[in-house]
mmCIF file of C-alpha atoms in Angstrom:
data_model
loop_
_atom_site.group_PDB
_atom_site.id
_atom_site.type_symbol
_atom_site.label_atom_id
_atom_site.label_comp_id
_atom_site.label_asym_id
_atom_site.label_seq_id
_atom_site.Cartn_x
_atom_site.Cartn_y
_atom_site.Cartn_z
ATOM 1 C CA GLN A 1 -43.311 65.963 189.882
ATOM 2 C CA LYS A 2 -45.787 67.930 187.778
ATOM 3 C CA GLU A 3 -45.565 71.701 187.964
ATOM 4 C CA VAL A 4 -49.259 71.916 188.804
ATOM 5 C CA GLU A 5 -51.241 69.217 190.593
ATOM 6 C CA GLN A 6 -55.011 69.149 190.596
ATOM 7 C CA ASP A 7 -57.283 66.338 191.724
ATOM 8 C CA PRO A 8 -59.400 65.347 188.710
ATOM 9 C CA GLY A 9 -62.329 64.252 190.901
ATOM 10 C CA PRO A 10 -65.135 63.822 190.180
ATOM 11 C CA LEU A 11 -66.497 65.885 193.035
ATOM 12 C CA SER A 12 -70.213 65.529 193.661
ATOM 13 C CA VAL A 13 -72.071 67.903 196.002
ATOM 14 C CA PRO A 14 -75.726 68.755 196.720
ATOM 15 C CA GLU A 15 -77.173 72.026 195.537
ATOM 16 C CA GLY A 16 -76.417 74.871 197.936
ATOM 17 C CA ALA A 17 -73.186 73.353 199.247
ATOM 18 C CA ILE A 18 -69.921 75.227 199.489
ATOM 19 C CA VAL A 19 -67.410 73.787 197.043
ATOM 20 C CA SER A 20 -63.674 73.918 197.568
ATOM 21 C CA LEU A 21 -61.391 73.285 194.594
ATOM 22 C CA ASN A 22 -57.622 73.248 195.008
ATOM 23 C CA CYS A 23 -54.319 73.127 193.215
ATOM 24 C CA THR A 24 -50.762 72.813 194.398
ATOM 25 C CA TYR A 25 -47.715 73.858 192.455
ATOM 26 C CA SER A 26 -43.970 73.505 192.659
ATOM 27 C CA ASN A 27 -42.617 76.561 190.818
ATOM 28 C CA SER A 28 -42.142 79.417 193.269
ATOM 29 C CA ALA A 29 -41.802 81.829 190.338
ATOM 30 C CA PHE A 30 -45.534 81.649 189.551
ATOM 31 C CA GLN A 31 -47.131 85.019 190.206
ATOM 32 C CA TYR A 32 -50.362 84.993 188.196
ATOM 33 C CA PHE A 33 -53.079 82.549 189.112
ATOM 34 C CA MET A 34 -56.253 81.863 187.217
ATOM 35 C CA TRP A 35 -59.326 79.663 187.387
ATOM 36 C CA TYR A 36 -61.195 78.556 184.302
ATOM 37 C CA ARG A 37 -64.530 76.783 183.944
ATOM 38 C CA GLN A 38 -65.032 74.371 181.079
ATOM 39 C CA TYR A 39 -68.360 72.877 180.111
ATOM 40 C CA SER A 40 -68.426 69.642 178.170
ATOM 41 C CA ARG A 41 -67.228 69.998 174.559
ATOM 42 C CA LYS A 42 -66.545 73.715 175.009
ATOM 43 C CA GLY A 43 -63.446 75.825 175.427
ATOM 44 C CA PRO A 44 -62.485 77.031 178.913
ATOM 45 C CA GLU A 45 -63.767 80.414 180.093
ATOM 46 C CA LEU A 46 -61.886 82.600 182.536
ATOM 47 C CA LEU A 47 -63.579 82.829 185.923
ATOM 48 C CA MET A 48 -61.079 84.675 188.062
ATOM 49 C CA TYR A 49 -57.488 85.754 188.117
ATOM 50 C CA THR A 50 -55.281 86.944 190.947
ATOM 51 C CA TYR A 51 -51.798 88.311 191.213
ATOM 52 C CA SER A 52 -49.493 87.034 193.960
ATOM 53 C CA SER A 53 -51.006 86.099 197.327
ATOM 54 C CA GLY A 54 -54.337 86.990 198.818
ATOM 55 C CA ASN A 55 -58.038 86.631 198.236
ATOM 56 C CA LYS A 56 -60.332 87.829 195.512
ATOM 57 C CA GLU A 57 -64.105 87.638 195.556
ATOM 58 C CA ASP A 58 -66.550 87.836 192.669
ATOM 59 C CA GLY A 59 -70.142 87.023 193.460
ATOM 60 C CA ARG A 60 -70.368 83.429 194.663
ATOM 61 C CA PHE A 61 -66.722 82.748 193.770
ATOM 62 C CA THR A 62 -63.679 83.373 195.956
ATOM 63 C CA ALA A 63 -60.121 82.704 194.858
ATOM 64 C CA GLN A 64 -57.343 82.308 197.407
ATOM 65 C CA VAL A 65 -53.613 82.134 196.850
ATOM 66 C CA ASP A 66 -51.150 81.005 199.524
ATOM 67 C CA LYS A 67 -47.726 81.373 197.978
ATOM 68 C CA SER A 68 -45.924 80.216 201.112
ATOM 69 C CA SER A 69 -47.664 76.848 200.800
ATOM 70 C CA LYS A 70 -47.799 76.912 196.996
ATOM 71 C CA TYR A 71 -51.520 76.279 197.224
ATOM 72 C CA ILE A 72 -54.449 77.939 195.517
ATOM 73 C CA SER A 73 -58.165 77.470 196.065
ATOM 74 C CA LEU A 74 -61.453 78.355 194.458
ATOM 75 C CA PHE A 75 -64.547 78.426 196.653
ATOM 76 C CA ILE A 76 -68.049 78.365 195.241
ATOM 77 C CA ARG A 77 -70.828 79.385 197.629
ATOM 78 C CA ASP A 78 -74.444 78.311 197.215
ATOM 79 C CA SER A 79 -73.502 75.950 194.422
ATOM 80 C CA GLN A 80 -76.004 75.471 191.612
ATOM 81 C CA PRO A 81 -76.516 72.635 189.107
ATOM 82 C CA SER A 82 -75.355 75.097 186.446
ATOM 83 C CA ASP A 83 -71.959 75.134 188.182
ATOM 84 C CA SER A 84 -71.459 71.531 187.095
ATOM 85 C CA ALA A 85 -68.374 71.670 184.877
ATOM 86 C CA THR A 86 -64.655 71.043 184.898
ATOM 87 C CA TYR A 87 -62.617 73.668 186.730
ATOM 88 C CA LEU A 88 -59.018 74.215 185.691
ATOM 89 C CA CYS A 89 -56.441 76.126 187.635
ATOM 90 C CA ALA A 90 -53.706 77.881 185.688
ATOM 91 C CA MET A 91 -50.621 79.860 186.577
ATOM 92 C CA ARG A 92 -47.758 81.786 185.074
ATOM 93 C CA SER A 93 -44.551 83.419 186.224
ATOM 94 C CA ALA A 94 -44.087 87.200 186.101
ATOM 95 C CA GLY A 95 -41.740 87.173 183.165
ATOM 96 C CA GLY A 96 -43.087 84.010 181.650
ATOM 97 C CA PHE A 97 -45.142 83.676 178.567
ATOM 98 C CA LYS A 98 -46.399 80.158 178.984
ATOM 99 C CA THR A 99 -49.363 79.373 181.203
ATOM 100 C CA ILE A 100 -49.392 76.007 182.946
ATOM 101 C CA PHE A 101 -52.772 74.368 183.465
ATOM 102 C CA GLY A 102 -53.903 71.820 185.992
ATOM 103 C CA ALA A 103 -55.680 68.714 184.766
ATOM 104 C CA GLY A 104 -59.051 70.069 185.887
ATOM 105 C CA THR A 105 -61.526 68.906 188.537
ATOM 106 C CA ARG A 106 -64.913 67.660 187.384
ATOM 107 C CA LEU A 107 -67.672 69.045 189.589
ATOM 108 C CA PHE A 108 -71.246 67.771 189.730
ATOM 109 C CA VAL A 109 -73.835 69.748 191.651
ATOM 110 C CA LYS A 110 -76.951 67.674 192.251
ATOM 111 C CA ALA A 111 -80.359 69.340 192.375
ATOM 112 C CA GLY B 1 -65.628 91.235 175.716
ATOM 113 C CA ALA B 2 -62.875 89.578 173.743
ATOM 114 C CA VAL B 3 -64.203 86.649 171.757
ATOM 115 C CA VAL B 4 -62.358 84.024 169.775
ATOM 116 C CA SER B 5 -64.448 82.174 167.236
ATOM 117 C CA GLN B 6 -63.224 78.665 166.413
ATOM 118 C CA HIS B 7 -64.442 76.647 163.454
ATOM 119 C CA PRO B 8 -65.361 73.880 162.858
ATOM 120 C CA SER B 9 -66.621 72.641 166.204
ATOM 121 C CA ARG B 10 -66.537 69.057 165.076
ATOM 122 C CA VAL B 11 -64.952 67.283 162.126
ATOM 123 C CA ILE B 12 -64.629 63.681 161.055
ATOM 124 C CA CYS B 13 -62.071 62.884 158.408
ATOM 125 C CA LYS B 14 -60.452 59.875 156.804
ATOM 126 C CA SER B 15 -56.898 58.807 157.545
ATOM 127 C CA GLY B 16 -54.416 60.520 155.283
ATOM 128 C CA THR B 17 -56.449 63.644 154.679
ATOM 129 C CA SER B 18 -55.750 67.120 156.040
ATOM 130 C CA VAL B 19 -57.988 69.220 158.234
ATOM 131 C CA LYS B 20 -57.848 72.973 158.779
ATOM 132 C CA ILE B 21 -59.058 74.589 161.990
ATOM 133 C CA GLU B 22 -59.611 78.338 162.094
ATOM 134 C CA CYS B 23 -59.600 80.747 164.996
ATOM 135 C CA ARG B 24 -60.695 84.330 164.555
ATOM 136 C CA SER B 25 -60.556 87.119 167.096
ATOM 137 C CA LEU B 26 -63.876 88.910 166.629
ATOM 138 C CA ASP B 27 -63.547 92.210 168.427
ATOM 139 C CA PHE B 28 -59.859 92.575 169.090
ATOM 140 C CA GLN B 29 -56.520 92.020 167.418
ATOM 141 C CA ALA B 30 -54.675 88.913 168.477
ATOM 142 C CA THR B 31 -50.994 89.249 167.720
ATOM 143 C CA THR B 32 -50.468 85.964 169.538
ATOM 144 C CA MET B 33 -52.554 82.824 169.466
ATOM 145 C CA PHE B 34 -51.931 79.651 171.440
ATOM 146 C CA TRP B 35 -52.924 76.214 170.185
ATOM 147 C CA TYR B 36 -53.698 73.463 172.673
ATOM 148 C CA ARG B 37 -54.610 69.838 172.543
ATOM 149 C CA GLN B 38 -56.750 68.376 175.292
ATOM 150 C CA PHE B 39 -57.026 64.696 176.189
ATOM 151 C CA PRO B 40 -59.795 63.342 178.451
ATOM 152 C CA LYS B 41 -59.031 63.988 182.114
ATOM 153 C CA LYS B 42 -55.721 65.606 181.181
ATOM 154 C CA SER B 43 -54.543 69.170 181.324
ATOM 155 C CA LEU B 44 -54.371 71.381 178.262
ATOM 156 C CA MET B 45 -51.204 70.607 176.359
ATOM 157 C CA LEU B 46 -49.678 73.603 174.619
ATOM 158 C CA MET B 47 -48.739 72.635 171.094
ATOM 159 C CA ALA B 48 -47.492 75.895 169.644
ATOM 160 C CA THR B 49 -47.590 79.650 169.850
ATOM 161 C CA SER B 50 -48.389 81.555 166.682
ATOM 162 C CA ASN B 51 -47.389 85.144 166.160
ATOM 163 C CA GLU B 52 -48.801 87.325 163.438
ATOM 164 C CA GLY B 53 -46.360 87.717 160.590
ATOM 165 C CA SER B 54 -43.749 85.277 161.846
ATOM 166 C CA LYS B 55 -43.175 81.562 162.220
ATOM 167 C CA ALA B 56 -44.915 79.687 164.968
ATOM 168 C CA THR B 57 -43.002 78.403 167.981
ATOM 169 C CA TYR B 58 -43.614 74.727 168.591
ATOM 170 C CA GLU B 59 -43.354 72.930 171.908
ATOM 171 C CA GLN B 60 -40.964 70.060 172.294
ATOM 172 C CA GLY B 61 -42.310 66.880 170.781
ATOM 173 C CA VAL B 62 -44.833 68.565 168.490
ATOM 174 C CA GLU B 63 -44.197 67.875 164.812
ATOM 175 C CA LYS B 64 -44.202 71.170 162.990
ATOM 176 C CA ASP B 65 -44.624 69.490 159.604
ATOM 177 C CA LYS B 66 -47.694 67.676 160.830
ATOM 178 C CA PHE B 67 -49.348 70.565 162.623
ATOM 179 C CA LEU B 68 -49.021 73.549 160.321
ATOM 180 C CA ILE B 69 -49.819 76.881 161.886
ATOM 181 C CA ASN B 70 -50.398 80.078 159.975
ATOM 182 C CA HIS B 71 -51.087 83.475 161.516
ATOM 183 C CA ALA B 72 -51.385 85.642 158.455
ATOM 184 C CA SER B 73 -53.420 88.450 159.967
ATOM 185 C CA LEU B 74 -54.138 90.046 163.328
ATOM 186 C CA THR B 75 -57.511 88.345 163.484
ATOM 187 C CA LEU B 76 -56.933 84.890 162.028
ATOM 188 C CA SER B 77 -54.788 81.933 162.998
ATOM 189 C CA THR B 78 -55.141 78.475 161.477
ATOM 190 C CA LEU B 79 -53.985 75.001 162.459
ATOM 191 C CA THR B 80 -53.809 72.376 159.727
ATOM 192 C CA VAL B 81 -53.453 68.750 160.734
ATOM 193 C CA THR B 82 -51.768 67.161 157.745
ATOM 194 C CA SER B 83 -52.012 63.501 156.790
ATOM 195 C CA ALA B 84 -54.195 62.857 159.810
ATOM 196 C CA HIS B 85 -54.118 59.518 161.596
ATOM 197 C CA PRO B 86 -56.457 58.078 164.225
ATOM 198 C CA GLU B 87 -53.979 59.003 166.982
ATOM 199 C CA ASP B 88 -54.474 62.649 166.016
ATOM 200 C CA SER B 89 -58.086 62.403 167.156
ATOM 201 C CA SER B 90 -58.444 64.871 169.985
ATOM 202 C CA PHE B 91 -59.961 68.154 171.145
ATOM 203 C CA TYR B 92 -58.035 71.143 169.773
ATOM 204 C CA ILE B 93 -58.481 74.582 171.309
ATOM 205 C CA CYS B 94 -57.029 77.976 170.461
ATOM 206 C CA SER B 95 -56.687 80.907 172.827
ATOM 207 C CA ALA B 96 -55.480 84.481 172.805
ATOM 208 C CA PRO B 97 -54.208 86.669 175.632
ATOM 209 C CA LEU B 98 -56.739 89.075 177.083
ATOM 210 C CA ALA B 99 -56.154 92.792 177.353
ATOM 211 C CA ARG B 100 -53.255 94.243 179.290
ATOM 212 C CA GLY B 101 -53.932 94.070 183.006
ATOM 213 C CA ASN B 102 -55.830 90.811 182.721
ATOM 214 C CA TYR B 103 -53.537 87.857 182.707
ATOM 215 C CA GLY B 104 -55.986 85.306 181.499
ATOM 216 C CA TYR B 105 -56.777 84.008 178.066
ATOM 217 C CA THR B 106 -59.928 83.877 176.025
ATOM 218 C CA PHE B 107 -60.482 80.504 174.447
ATOM 219 C CA GLY B 108 -62.194 79.324 171.305
ATOM 220 C CA SER B 109 -64.978 76.786 171.699
ATOM 221 C CA GLY B 110 -62.733 73.938 170.577
ATOM 222 C CA THR B 111 -62.708 71.486 167.676
ATOM 223 C CA ARG B 112 -63.381 67.807 168.170
ATOM 224 C CA LEU B 113 -61.362 65.988 165.521
ATOM 225 C CA THR B 114 -62.084 62.342 164.813
ATOM 226 C CA VAL B 115 -59.905 60.537 162.285
ATOM 227 C CA VAL B 116 -61.345 57.289 160.991
#
């Protein structure tokens, strides 16, 4: 079993839709959770990070962490064509140095 | 914000030649730099961790003699793919930890290497 599982998609939604992106993980030691956005042929850029469980909101983006279920989510409200990209989840343990990335979900937002 | 500049963005080379990829931290000092390889529809694969002034730490299965990493200064880390072969063709990305309190990384823009 992979440490981090993420559906690669692709996920196609109409403009304005609410998008839900998810990852599951197996290592209960993970404490830091991150979401990155990667446009084609570019390096990933950090969107959001959270520590332990709970929600975090930043504009149209909301990150949720449910440690009891080992499940994290990223919600995008009022999705725009410019949101079309690959979204990678990432996580790390408190004392760990290595960050584990999901495979990324390709999102297409149609105008 | 913290920016890592990666160069070149794209390179095509012949089999048997070596290619050097540079990553520079532009407005901060990066004592640590991570080097990743990314395959289509696959997660980022950590190849090695470079630390300024010391030897790089390679992940299991990564040939240290093939992928030479040098981190000679606080702002520059380089990855040299030696005696490149077509199977080395891939997208290589470097990243550096962000400031204390932010647990994410800042990534370079990546290098698309094609070995012909």
